[in-house]
Amino acid sequence: MNWITNYVRPRINSMLGRREVPENLWIKCPETGEMVFHKDLESNKWVIPASGYHMKMPAKARLADLFDNGEYESLPQPKVAQDPLKFRDSKKYSDRLRDSRVKTEQEDTILAGLGKVRGLKLVAVVHEFNFIGGSLGIAAGEAIVKAFERATLETCPLVMFPASGGARMQEGILSLMQLPRTTVAVDLLKESGQPYVVVLTNPTTGGVTASYAMLGDIHLAEPGAEIGFAGKRVIEQTLREKLPEGFQTSEYLLEHGMVDMVVKRHDIPETLARLLKILTKKPVSAANDMNGGAIALAASA
């Protein structure tokens, strides 16, 4: 059977001129079930056009969309120990790293860049969720610390886009050590007088939420993002109570004071630029929009 599948069928298909259809050619909306052509989804910044559902956005696309004309300096990936615990579950951790690198074309989950957003210089740090769930390990922690150091050196703000399941279990205590390290890096940036803004995306959970993801001067969030420490099911089983509808979503956290603003993905670059210019006392464009008052209110809070 393998001989037929692996040799005969491809030969017949090549003779007849048939092409294999990519599996991700059409994407299904998790809310409505609508099928969306992947090119249409990409051109709309990975937001379902009809429902407005915000799909996960690749880290490289996020940086290109954020910075003016998609131009920025990629910050180098620090070299760290690989698989320090020689961890293995259903497969070797080293194999998981290799597979994720092939899948995402990244060394680890963190990408960072230095550029300008509406003319304002800043450093942006983005999690790639497709790299082992955007989990925080040694390499990710080191990349985040270096990004904060670069922002401090450049005397410019830093914007964080977390998307993570939390600490990376394959690195054990070494992963958990990144929580205090990144927290210290946040404090050093703030001591230098530069703003730190977090844009919470779906999902932001676990140790990432327990550290740098909730230490921003201002917290924005994309619509419908799941934000929390433990999962809803774990909390319900612990408390033996049914949690409210929409618990741990951006909108719920905004209503309860955990998030300052919920901003649609298309509006994030402009919102960040206006907000950071207010925080750094730079001139803001005279053309005010509907969000101007809300941004000024958030900055003064």
XYZ file of C-alpha atoms in Angstrom:
301
model
C 0.000 0.000 0.000
C 2.849 2.387 0.806
C 4.389 1.660 -2.601
C 1.129 2.570 -4.335
C 0.679 5.721 -2.242
C 4.259 6.938 -2.341
C 5.256 6.023 -5.895
C 2.426 4.987 -8.228
C -0.084 7.741 -7.341
C 2.424 10.635 -7.666
C 3.585 9.241 -11.023
C 0.013 9.070 -12.325
C -0.738 12.579 -11.028
C 2.380 13.980 -12.729
C 1.440 12.310 -16.016
C -2.105 13.698 -15.883
C -0.924 17.130 -14.786
C -2.853 17.012 -11.514
C -1.692 19.190 -8.618
C -2.046 18.602 -4.918
C -4.299 21.193 -3.212
C -2.619 22.782 -0.159
C -4.348 21.912 3.097
C -4.492 25.561 4.226
C -5.976 26.928 0.987
C -9.254 27.627 2.801
C -9.539 28.613 6.463
C -12.656 28.037 8.546
C -13.905 30.816 10.811
C -14.096 29.433 14.388
C -17.203 31.530 15.124
C -19.390 31.213 12.030
C -17.918 28.231 10.189
C -17.468 30.386 7.076
C -14.708 29.245 4.710
C -12.294 32.034 3.754
C -9.687 31.896 0.997
C -6.275 32.182 2.647
C -5.119 35.020 0.377
C -8.175 37.071 1.365
C -7.432 36.368 5.021
C -3.791 37.436 4.686
C -4.707 40.645 2.860
C -7.121 41.457 5.707
C -4.413 41.018 8.371
C -5.689 37.552 9.384
C -9.081 38.942 10.395
C -12.155 37.112 9.031
C -13.813 39.759 6.803
C -17.451 38.887 7.581
C -17.332 38.051 11.303
C -14.349 40.184 12.348
C -12.823 37.211 14.190
C -9.105 37.779 14.823
C -7.091 34.720 13.801
C -3.531 34.228 15.043
C -1.158 36.440 13.058
C 2.365 35.214 12.204
C 5.127 37.117 13.997
C 6.895 38.186 10.797
C 3.648 39.524 9.337
C 2.938 41.343 12.604
C 6.252 43.213 12.492
C 5.909 44.035 8.790
C 2.395 45.382 9.377
C 3.374 47.440 12.428
C 6.396 49.340 11.126
C 6.197 52.093 8.516
C 6.474 50.609 5.008
C 7.293 47.261 6.637
C 10.885 48.423 7.183
C 12.710 47.574 10.404
C 15.983 46.241 11.782
C 15.674 42.650 12.966
C 17.309 42.263 16.360
C 19.703 39.269 16.544
C 18.661 36.005 18.146
C 20.906 35.285 21.177
C 22.770 31.973 21.227
C 21.771 29.856 24.223
C 21.988 26.246 25.392
C 19.733 23.898 23.442
C 17.784 21.185 25.300
C 19.758 21.671 28.557
C 17.710 19.030 30.432
C 17.774 16.418 27.617
C 13.993 16.338 27.994
C 11.817 13.742 26.329
C 8.064 13.053 26.490
C 6.268 11.517 23.514
C 9.233 12.758 21.434
C 12.599 14.411 22.049
C 12.599 18.120 22.829
C 15.422 18.543 20.301
C 13.119 17.064 17.654
C 10.321 19.468 18.636
C 12.733 22.383 18.262
C 13.843 21.176 14.843
C 10.253 20.681 13.633
C 9.192 24.135 14.869
C 12.171 25.787 13.185
C 11.265 24.158 9.890
C 7.613 25.118 10.302
C 8.133 28.765 11.268
C 11.588 29.496 9.775
C 12.556 30.988 13.155
C 15.172 30.029 15.739
C 12.686 30.348 18.595
C 9.359 31.900 19.489
C 10.503 35.537 19.879
C 11.029 38.002 17.034
C 12.095 41.566 17.784
C 12.608 44.582 15.558
C 13.627 48.240 15.752
C 11.892 50.692 13.456
C 9.442 53.548 13.201
C 5.663 53.548 13.618
C 4.122 56.713 12.171
C 7.552 58.274 12.466
C 8.098 57.297 16.115
C 11.088 55.038 16.834
C 10.351 51.979 18.956
C 11.300 48.360 19.600
C 8.605 45.713 19.046
C 8.731 42.172 20.456
C 6.378 39.507 19.068
C 5.630 35.918 20.084
C 5.207 33.315 17.336
C 2.498 30.995 18.688
C 3.246 28.308 16.101
C 6.658 27.770 17.723
C 5.776 25.357 20.552
C 2.760 27.433 21.545
C 4.782 30.633 21.915
C 6.161 29.186 25.157
C 8.771 31.018 27.211
C 12.118 29.259 27.368
C 15.757 30.268 27.780
C 16.132 31.530 24.202
C 12.879 33.494 24.351
C 13.763 35.011 27.721
C 17.210 36.045 26.512
C 15.761 37.579 23.330
C 13.264 39.598 25.373
C 15.946 40.854 27.777
C 18.181 41.894 24.851
C 15.251 43.718 23.229
C 14.631 45.696 26.424
C 18.336 46.521 26.634
C 18.265 47.771 23.033
C 15.215 49.943 23.712
C 16.967 51.401 26.755
C 20.106 52.072 24.691
C 18.075 53.687 21.885
C 15.997 55.661 24.453
C 12.779 54.598 22.786
C 9.559 52.822 23.856
C 9.041 49.065 23.670
C 5.828 47.377 22.551
C 5.185 43.724 23.436
C 2.812 41.410 21.526
C 2.497 38.262 23.690
C 0.821 35.111 22.372
C 1.773 32.187 24.569
C 0.683 29.153 26.494
C 3.152 30.051 29.266
C 6.480 28.656 30.416
C 8.112 25.879 28.360
C 7.833 22.689 30.380
C 10.692 21.006 28.500
C 13.100 23.451 30.146
C 11.688 23.147 33.669
C 13.067 25.534 36.285
C 15.290 27.172 33.652
C 12.124 28.353 31.926
C 10.630 29.692 35.152
C 13.833 31.665 35.774
C 12.942 33.796 32.744
C 9.986 35.311 34.631
C 12.105 37.341 37.093
C 14.723 38.077 34.421
C 12.182 39.660 32.072
C 10.539 41.484 34.991
C 13.883 43.113 35.862
C 14.300 44.103 32.191
C 10.895 45.820 32.291
C 11.911 47.753 35.413
C 15.176 48.900 33.814
C 13.308 50.294 30.800
C 10.861 52.141 33.037
C 13.700 53.542 35.143
C 15.174 55.002 31.953
C 11.908 56.921 31.479
C 10.679 55.035 28.401
C 7.109 53.698 28.063
C 6.304 50.005 27.912
C 3.041 49.095 26.180
C 1.591 45.580 25.907
C -0.806 44.497 23.156
C -2.414 41.291 24.432
C -3.269 38.802 21.687
C -4.940 35.414 21.624
C -3.954 33.573 23.762
C -1.875 35.112 26.562
C -1.706 32.693 29.484
C 0.454 31.028 32.140
C 3.833 32.352 33.207
C 3.866 34.983 30.461
C 0.740 36.538 31.975
C 2.351 36.232 35.413
C 5.346 38.312 34.320
C 6.031 40.849 31.564
C 2.640 40.586 29.817
C 0.839 42.330 32.688
C 3.517 44.886 33.627
C 2.897 47.451 30.903
C 2.238 51.130 31.487
C -0.772 50.657 29.197
C -2.453 47.385 28.203
C -4.243 47.083 24.874
C -5.906 43.883 23.691
C -7.235 42.509 20.437
C -10.965 41.654 20.324
C -11.887 38.236 21.690
C -8.378 37.390 22.939
C -8.156 34.849 25.753
C -6.113 36.326 28.608
C -5.469 34.709 31.967
C -3.181 32.555 34.079
C -4.913 29.188 34.509
C -7.451 27.898 32.008
C -11.192 28.284 32.483
C -11.776 24.563 32.959
C -9.044 24.307 35.620
C -10.527 27.237 37.543
C -14.037 25.792 37.384
C -12.824 22.420 38.665
C -10.904 24.101 41.491
C -13.680 26.459 42.581
C -16.491 24.018 41.715
C -18.399 26.936 40.254
C -19.537 27.892 36.757
C -17.651 30.936 35.498
C -19.416 33.843 33.720
C -19.904 33.839 29.954
C -16.928 35.382 28.168
C -14.674 34.984 31.204
C -10.991 35.734 30.425
C -11.786 37.486 27.133
C -10.479 40.954 26.271
C -13.924 42.474 26.632
C -14.498 40.909 30.064
C -11.112 42.127 31.313
C -11.764 45.615 29.946
C -15.051 45.722 31.844
C -13.269 44.657 35.058
C -10.293 47.015 34.770
C -7.556 44.571 33.729
C -7.216 46.021 30.206
C -7.185 49.701 29.217
C -8.462 49.411 25.641
C -9.697 46.780 23.179
C -8.381 47.718 19.735
C -9.070 46.088 16.378
C -5.964 44.831 14.595
C -6.297 47.299 11.722
C -6.173 50.207 14.185
C -3.225 49.033 16.298
C -0.346 50.876 14.526
C -2.171 54.228 14.569
C -3.375 53.733 18.154
C 0.103 52.805 19.381
C 1.676 55.792 17.608
C -0.812 58.261 19.120
C -0.561 56.727 22.573
C 3.237 56.602 22.645
C 3.559 60.151 21.323
C 1.397 61.315 24.201
C 3.453 59.319 26.711
C 6.759 60.604 25.302
C 5.425 64.162 24.862
C 5.991 64.125 21.108
C 3.765 66.117 18.712
C 0.611 64.224 17.716
C -1.019 64.593 14.302
C -3.654 67.313 14.202
C -6.102 64.955 12.530
C -8.017 63.544 15.489
C -10.142 60.431 15.122
C -12.751 58.735 17.272
C -10.064 57.074 19.382
C -8.183 60.268 20.204
C -10.116 61.096 23.359
C -10.015 57.527 24.625
C -6.257 57.334 24.081
C -5.635 60.584 25.903
C -7.835 59.376 28.759
C -5.903 56.083 28.967
C -2.569 57.913 28.943
C -3.582 60.207 31.779
C -4.996 57.368 33.929
